[in-house]
CSV table of C-alpha atoms and ligand atoms in Angstrom, one decimal:
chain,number,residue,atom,x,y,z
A,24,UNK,CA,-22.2,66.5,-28.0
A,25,UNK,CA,-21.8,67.5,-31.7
A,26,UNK,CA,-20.9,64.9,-34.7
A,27,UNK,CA,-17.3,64.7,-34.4
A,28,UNK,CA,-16.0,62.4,-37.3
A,29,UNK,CA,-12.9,62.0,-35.2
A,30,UNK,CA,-14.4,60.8,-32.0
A,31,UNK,CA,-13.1,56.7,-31.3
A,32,UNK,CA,-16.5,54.6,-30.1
A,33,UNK,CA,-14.1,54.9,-26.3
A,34,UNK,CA,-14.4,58.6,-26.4
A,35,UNK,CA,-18.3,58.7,-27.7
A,36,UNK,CA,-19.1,56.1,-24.8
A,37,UNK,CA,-17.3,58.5,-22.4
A,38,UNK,CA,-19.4,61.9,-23.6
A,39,UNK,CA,-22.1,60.1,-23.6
A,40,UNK,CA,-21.8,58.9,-19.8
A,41,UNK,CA,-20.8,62.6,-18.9
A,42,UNK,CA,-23.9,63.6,-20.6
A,43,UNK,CA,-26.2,61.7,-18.6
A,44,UNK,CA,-24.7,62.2,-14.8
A,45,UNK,CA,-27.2,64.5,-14.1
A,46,UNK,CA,-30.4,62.4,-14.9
A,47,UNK,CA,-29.0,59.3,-14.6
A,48,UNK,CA,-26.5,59.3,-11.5
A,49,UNK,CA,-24.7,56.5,-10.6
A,50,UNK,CA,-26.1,54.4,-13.7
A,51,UNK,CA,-25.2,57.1,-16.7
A,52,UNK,CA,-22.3,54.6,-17.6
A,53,UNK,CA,-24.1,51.7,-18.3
A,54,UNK,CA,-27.3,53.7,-19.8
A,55,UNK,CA,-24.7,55.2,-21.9
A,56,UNK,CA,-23.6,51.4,-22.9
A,57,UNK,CA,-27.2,50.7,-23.7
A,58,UNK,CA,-27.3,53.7,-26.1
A,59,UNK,CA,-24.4,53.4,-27.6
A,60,UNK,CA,-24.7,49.4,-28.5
A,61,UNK,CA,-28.2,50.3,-29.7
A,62,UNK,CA,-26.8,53.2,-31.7
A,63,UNK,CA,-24.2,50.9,-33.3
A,64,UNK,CA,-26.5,47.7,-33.0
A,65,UNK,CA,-23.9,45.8,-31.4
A,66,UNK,CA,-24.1,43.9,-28.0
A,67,UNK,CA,-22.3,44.6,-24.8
A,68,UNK,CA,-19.5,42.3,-25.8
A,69,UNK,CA,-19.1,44.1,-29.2
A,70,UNK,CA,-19.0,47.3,-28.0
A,71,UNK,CA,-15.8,46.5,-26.5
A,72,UNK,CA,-13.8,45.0,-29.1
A,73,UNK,CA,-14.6,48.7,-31.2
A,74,UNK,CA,-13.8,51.1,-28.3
A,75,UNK,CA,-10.7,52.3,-30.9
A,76,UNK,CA,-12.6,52.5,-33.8
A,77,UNK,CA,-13.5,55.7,-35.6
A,78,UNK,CA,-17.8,56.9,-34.3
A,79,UNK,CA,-19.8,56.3,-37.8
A,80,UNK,CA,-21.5,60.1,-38.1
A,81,UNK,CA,-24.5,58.3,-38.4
A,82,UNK,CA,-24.2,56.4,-35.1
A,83,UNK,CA,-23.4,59.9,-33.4
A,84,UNK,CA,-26.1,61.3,-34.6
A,85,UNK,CA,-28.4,58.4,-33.2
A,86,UNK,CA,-26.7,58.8,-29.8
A,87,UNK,CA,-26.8,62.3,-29.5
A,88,UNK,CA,-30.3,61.9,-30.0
A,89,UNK,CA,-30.7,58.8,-27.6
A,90,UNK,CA,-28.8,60.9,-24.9
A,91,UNK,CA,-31.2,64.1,-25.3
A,92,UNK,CA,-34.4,62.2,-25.2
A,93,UNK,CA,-33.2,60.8,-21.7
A,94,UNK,CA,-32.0,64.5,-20.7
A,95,UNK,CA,-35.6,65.1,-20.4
A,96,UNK,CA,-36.1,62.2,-18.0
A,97,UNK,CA,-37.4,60.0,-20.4
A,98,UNK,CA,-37.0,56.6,-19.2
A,99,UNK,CA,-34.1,54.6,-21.1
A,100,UNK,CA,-36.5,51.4,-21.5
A,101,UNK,CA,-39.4,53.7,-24.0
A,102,UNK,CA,-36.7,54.9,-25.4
A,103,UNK,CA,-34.6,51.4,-26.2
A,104,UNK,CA,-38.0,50.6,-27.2
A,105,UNK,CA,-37.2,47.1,-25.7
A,106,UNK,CA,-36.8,46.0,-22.0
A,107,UNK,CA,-36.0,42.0,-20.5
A,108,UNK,CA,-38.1,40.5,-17.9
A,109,UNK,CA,-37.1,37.2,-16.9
A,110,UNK,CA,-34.4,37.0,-18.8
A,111,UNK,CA,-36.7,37.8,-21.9
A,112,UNK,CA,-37.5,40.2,-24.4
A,113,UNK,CA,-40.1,42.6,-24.1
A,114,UNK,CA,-41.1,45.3,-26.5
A,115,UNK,CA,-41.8,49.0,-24.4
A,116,UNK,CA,-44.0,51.8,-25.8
A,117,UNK,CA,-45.7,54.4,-23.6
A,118,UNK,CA,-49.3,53.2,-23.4
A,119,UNK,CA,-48.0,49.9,-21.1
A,120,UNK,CA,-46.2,50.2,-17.6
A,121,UNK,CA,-42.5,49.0,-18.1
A,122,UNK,CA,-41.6,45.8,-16.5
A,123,UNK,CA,-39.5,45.9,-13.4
A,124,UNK,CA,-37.6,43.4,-11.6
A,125,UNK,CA,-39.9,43.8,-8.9
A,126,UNK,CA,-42.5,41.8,-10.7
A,127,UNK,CA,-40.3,39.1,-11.4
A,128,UNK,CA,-40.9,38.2,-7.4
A,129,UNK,CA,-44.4,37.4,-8.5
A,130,UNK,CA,-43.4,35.5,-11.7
A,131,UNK,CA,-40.8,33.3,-10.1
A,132,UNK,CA,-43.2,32.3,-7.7
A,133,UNK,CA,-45.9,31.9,-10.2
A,134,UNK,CA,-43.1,29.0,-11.7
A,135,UNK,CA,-42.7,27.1,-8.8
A,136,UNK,CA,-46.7,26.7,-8.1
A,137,UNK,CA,-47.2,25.7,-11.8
A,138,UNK,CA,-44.3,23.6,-11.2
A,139,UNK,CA,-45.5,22.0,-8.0
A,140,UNK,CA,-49.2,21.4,-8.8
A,141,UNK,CA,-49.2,21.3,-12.2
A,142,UNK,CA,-51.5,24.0,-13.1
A,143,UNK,CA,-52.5,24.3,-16.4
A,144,UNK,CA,-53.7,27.7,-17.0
A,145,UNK,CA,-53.3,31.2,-16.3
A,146,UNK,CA,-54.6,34.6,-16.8
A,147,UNK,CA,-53.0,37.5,-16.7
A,148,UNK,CA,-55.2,40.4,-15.3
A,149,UNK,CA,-54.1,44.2,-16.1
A,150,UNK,CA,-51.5,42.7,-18.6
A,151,UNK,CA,-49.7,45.3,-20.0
A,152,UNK,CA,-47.0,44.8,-22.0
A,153,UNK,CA,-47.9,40.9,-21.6
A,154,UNK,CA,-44.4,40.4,-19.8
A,155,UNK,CA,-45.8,37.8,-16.5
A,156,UNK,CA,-48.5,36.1,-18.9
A,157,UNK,CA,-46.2,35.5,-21.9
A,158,UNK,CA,-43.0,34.8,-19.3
A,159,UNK,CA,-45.1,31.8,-17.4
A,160,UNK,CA,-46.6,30.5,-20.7
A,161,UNK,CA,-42.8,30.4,-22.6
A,162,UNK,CA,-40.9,29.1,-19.0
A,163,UNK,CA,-43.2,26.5,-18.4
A,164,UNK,CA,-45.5,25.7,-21.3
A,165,UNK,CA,-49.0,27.0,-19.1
A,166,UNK,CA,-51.6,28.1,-21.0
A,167,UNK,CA,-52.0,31.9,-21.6
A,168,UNK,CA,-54.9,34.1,-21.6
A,169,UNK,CA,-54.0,38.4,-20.9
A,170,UNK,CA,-56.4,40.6,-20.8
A,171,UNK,CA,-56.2,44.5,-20.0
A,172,UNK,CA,-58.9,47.3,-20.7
A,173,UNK,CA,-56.1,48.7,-23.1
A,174,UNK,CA,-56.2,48.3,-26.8
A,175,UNK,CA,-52.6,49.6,-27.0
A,176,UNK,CA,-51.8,47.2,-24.0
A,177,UNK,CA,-53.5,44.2,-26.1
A,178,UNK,CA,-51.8,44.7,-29.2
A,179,UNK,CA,-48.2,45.3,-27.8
A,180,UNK,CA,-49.0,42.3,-25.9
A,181,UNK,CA,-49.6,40.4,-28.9
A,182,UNK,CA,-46.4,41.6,-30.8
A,183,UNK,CA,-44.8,40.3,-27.3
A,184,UNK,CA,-46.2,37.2,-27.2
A,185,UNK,CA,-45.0,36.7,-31.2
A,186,UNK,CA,-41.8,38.0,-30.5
A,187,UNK,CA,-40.9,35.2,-27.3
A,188,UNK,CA,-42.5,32.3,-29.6
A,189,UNK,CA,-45.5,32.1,-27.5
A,190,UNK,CA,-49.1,31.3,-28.6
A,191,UNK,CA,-51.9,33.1,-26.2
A,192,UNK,CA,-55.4,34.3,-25.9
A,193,UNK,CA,-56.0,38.0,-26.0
A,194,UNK,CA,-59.1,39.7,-24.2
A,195,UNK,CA,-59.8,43.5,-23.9
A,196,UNK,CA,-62.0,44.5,-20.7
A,197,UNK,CA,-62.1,45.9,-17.0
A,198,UNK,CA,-60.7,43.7,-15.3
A,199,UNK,CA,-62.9,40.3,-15.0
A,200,UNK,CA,-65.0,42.3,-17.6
A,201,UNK,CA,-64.4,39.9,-20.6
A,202,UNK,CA,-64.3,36.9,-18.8
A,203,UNK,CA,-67.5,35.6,-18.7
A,204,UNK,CA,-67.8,31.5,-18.5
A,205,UNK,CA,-64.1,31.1,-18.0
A,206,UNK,CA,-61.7,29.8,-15.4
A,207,UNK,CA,-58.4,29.2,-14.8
A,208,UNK,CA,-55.9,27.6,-12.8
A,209,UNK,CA,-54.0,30.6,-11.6
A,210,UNK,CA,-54.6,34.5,-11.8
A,211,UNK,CA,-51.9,36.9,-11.3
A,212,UNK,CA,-52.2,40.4,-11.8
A,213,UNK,CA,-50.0,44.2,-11.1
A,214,UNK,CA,-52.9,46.1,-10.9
A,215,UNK,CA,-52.5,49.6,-10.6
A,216,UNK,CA,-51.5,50.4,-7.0
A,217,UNK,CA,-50.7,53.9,-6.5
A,218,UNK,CA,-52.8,56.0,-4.1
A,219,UNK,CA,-53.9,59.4,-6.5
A,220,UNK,CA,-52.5,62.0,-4.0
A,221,UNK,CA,-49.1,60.0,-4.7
A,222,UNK,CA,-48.7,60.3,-8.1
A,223,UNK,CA,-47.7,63.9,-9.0
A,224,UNK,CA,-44.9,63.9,-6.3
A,225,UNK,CA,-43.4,60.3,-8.4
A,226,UNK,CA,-39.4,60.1,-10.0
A,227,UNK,CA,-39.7,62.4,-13.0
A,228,UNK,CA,-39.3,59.1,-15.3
A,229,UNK,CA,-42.4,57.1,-14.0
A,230,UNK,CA,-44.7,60.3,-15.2
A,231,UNK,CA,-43.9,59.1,-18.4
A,232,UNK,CA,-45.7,56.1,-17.9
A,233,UNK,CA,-49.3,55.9,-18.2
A,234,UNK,CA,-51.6,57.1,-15.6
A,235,UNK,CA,-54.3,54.1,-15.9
A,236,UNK,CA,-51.6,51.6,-15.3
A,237,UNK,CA,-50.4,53.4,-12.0
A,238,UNK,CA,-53.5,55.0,-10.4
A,239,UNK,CA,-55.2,52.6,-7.9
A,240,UNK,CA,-57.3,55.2,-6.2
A,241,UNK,CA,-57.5,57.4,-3.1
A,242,UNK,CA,-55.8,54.8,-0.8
A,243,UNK,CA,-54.3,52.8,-4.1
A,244,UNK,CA,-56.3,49.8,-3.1
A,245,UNK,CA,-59.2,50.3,-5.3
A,246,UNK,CA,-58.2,47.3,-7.6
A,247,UNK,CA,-57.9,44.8,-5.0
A,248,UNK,CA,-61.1,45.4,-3.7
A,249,UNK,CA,-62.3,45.2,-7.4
A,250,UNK,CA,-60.5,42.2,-7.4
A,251,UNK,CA,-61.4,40.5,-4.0
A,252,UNK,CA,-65.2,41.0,-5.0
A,253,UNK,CA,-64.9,38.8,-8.3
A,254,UNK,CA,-62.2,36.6,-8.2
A,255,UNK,CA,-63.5,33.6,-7.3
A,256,UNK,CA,-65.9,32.8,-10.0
A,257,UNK,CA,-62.6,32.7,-12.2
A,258,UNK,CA,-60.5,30.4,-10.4
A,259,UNK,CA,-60.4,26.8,-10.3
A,260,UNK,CA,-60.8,24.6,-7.4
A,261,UNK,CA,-57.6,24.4,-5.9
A,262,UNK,CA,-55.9,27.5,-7.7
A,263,UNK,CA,-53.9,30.6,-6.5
A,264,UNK,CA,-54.4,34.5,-7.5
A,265,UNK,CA,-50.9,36.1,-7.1
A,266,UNK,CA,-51.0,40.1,-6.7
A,267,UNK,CA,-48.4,42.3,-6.7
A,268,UNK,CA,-48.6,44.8,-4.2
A,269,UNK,CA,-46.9,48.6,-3.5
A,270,UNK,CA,-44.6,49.5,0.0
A,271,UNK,CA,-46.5,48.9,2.6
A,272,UNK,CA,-49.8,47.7,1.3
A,273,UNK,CA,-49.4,44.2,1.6
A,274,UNK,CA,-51.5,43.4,5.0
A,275,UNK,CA,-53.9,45.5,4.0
A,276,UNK,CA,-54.3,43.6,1.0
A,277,UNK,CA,-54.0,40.5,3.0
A,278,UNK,CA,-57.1,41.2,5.0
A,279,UNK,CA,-59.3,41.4,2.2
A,280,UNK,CA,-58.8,38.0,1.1
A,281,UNK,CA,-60.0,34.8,3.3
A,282,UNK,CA,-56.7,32.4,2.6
A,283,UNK,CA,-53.4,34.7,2.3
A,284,UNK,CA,-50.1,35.2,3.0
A,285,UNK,CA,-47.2,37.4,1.7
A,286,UNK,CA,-43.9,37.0,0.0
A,287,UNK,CA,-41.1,39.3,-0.2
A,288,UNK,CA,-38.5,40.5,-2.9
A,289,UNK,CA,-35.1,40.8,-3.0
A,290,UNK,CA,-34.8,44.0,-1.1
A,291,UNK,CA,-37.0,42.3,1.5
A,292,UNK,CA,-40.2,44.3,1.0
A,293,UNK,CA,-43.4,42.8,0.9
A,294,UNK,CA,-44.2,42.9,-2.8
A,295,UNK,CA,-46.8,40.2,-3.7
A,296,UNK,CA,-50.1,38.6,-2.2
A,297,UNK,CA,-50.8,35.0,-2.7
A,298,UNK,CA,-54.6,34.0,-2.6
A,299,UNK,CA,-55.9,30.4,-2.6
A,300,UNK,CA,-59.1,28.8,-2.8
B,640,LIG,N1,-44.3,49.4,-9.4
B,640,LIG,C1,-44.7,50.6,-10.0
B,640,LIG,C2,-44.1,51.8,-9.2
B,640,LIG,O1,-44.0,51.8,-8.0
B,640,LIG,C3,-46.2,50.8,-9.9
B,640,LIG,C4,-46.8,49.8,-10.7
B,640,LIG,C5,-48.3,49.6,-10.4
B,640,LIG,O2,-49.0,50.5,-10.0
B,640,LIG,N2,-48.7,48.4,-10.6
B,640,LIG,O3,-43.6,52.7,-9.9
């Protein structure tokens, strides 16, 4: 994949896909889509309209370098540098776990309770990049406040929140740590929920994401216990803690709390743990 002035935008696009068969598989063409529109800073619709036009050198150079970083299973989100969650944009960086579609089970679900009982305010526990907290407050107008024992976390949060147009409350602390004296209406949190001896045998890409956002312990349940200990003197009367859980961890999860029960994704795994008081 050497600058080749002569290369049409098509051609490039093809390379590149070819490229990135054997770390990407079935998705190289569209990752290859990603890179290129982000090498040219079009959108997917532009891309199209140029697939005949000369590759600027520049551009090539960007994609070849794009296309390497992924070679080394680097996942395409830290390197786009930007990733949507709820049909919104997120800033990535390696300090903060990327946001998945899984998670959107919990935020979707966090929507229709705010919806329904007209809660006021959430906290985001463990927050990350900020994507539920900053997602709620923008799709329903809730009051914010993300908090994650992370400086890195916190400040990507904060360009996050800046970036969707939405004002929040930043805290830095374990867990209920820097809570002291508040409450809110509804918790959710994606702690980190996988058991140690796990981690080293992970998908190459997810070692690229930050230990203390994936390690939950021997048994990966550490932070719910954590959780299940403190909660209550954080939630309102009448409130709901959402937690996202790992494969197969939900009724265990379930049986540490007095009022549960336990919603699936898309695939039909049981992904997230509703709590109410
Ligand atoms: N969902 C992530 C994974 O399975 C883990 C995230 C977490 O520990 N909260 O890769």
């Amino acid at each position: 994949m050497t600058g080749n002035p002569q290369k049409t935008v098509g051609e490039a696009l093809a390379a590149a896909r070819q490229a990135l068969v054997p770390v990407s598989q079935e998705d190289a063409a569209q990752q290859a889509r990603l890179f290129l529109c982000h090498a040219l800073d079009v959108s997917q619709s532009g891309l199209v309209a140029l697939s005949a036009c000369p590759m600027p050198e520049a551009a090539q150079k960007t994609l070849d370098e794009l296309v390497t970083r992924r070679l080394t299973g680097e996942p395409l989100q830290y390197i786009l540098g930007e990733w949507e969650f709820m049909g919104l944009p997120f800033s990535t960086q390696k300090g903060a776990l990327i946001p998945r579609q899984d998670t959107e089970t919990l935020a979707e679900h966090a929507l229709s309770l705010i919806k329904e009982r007209g809660y006021k305010t959430v906290l985001d526990l463990c927050c990350g990049t900020g994507c539920i907290g900053i997602s709620l407050s923008k799709l329903s107008g809730i009051s914010a406040t993300l908090a994650d024992i992370s400086a890195e976390c916190l400040s990507l949060a904060q360009k996050n929140a800046a970036r969707n147009g939405v004002s929040a409350s930043f805290l830095q602390g374990d867990l209920f740590d820097a809570l002291n004296g508040l409450s809110f209406d509804l918790i959710v949190c994606n702690p980190p929920y996988i058991p140690t001896g796990d981690l080293a045998s992970l998908q190459k890409e997810v070692l690229f994401e930050p230990r203390l956002a994936l390690d939950g312990g021997e048994d990966g349940l550490c932070f719910y216990r954590r959780i299940a200990e403190r909660y209550k003197a954080y939630l309102n009367t009448g409130g709901t803690l959402l937690l996202e859980v790992g494969i197969f961890q939900a009724e265990d999860v379930k049986a540490l709390f007095e009022n549960a029960y336990v919603l699936k994704d898309l695939c039909g795994v049981e992904r997230v743990v509703a709590v109410q008081i």
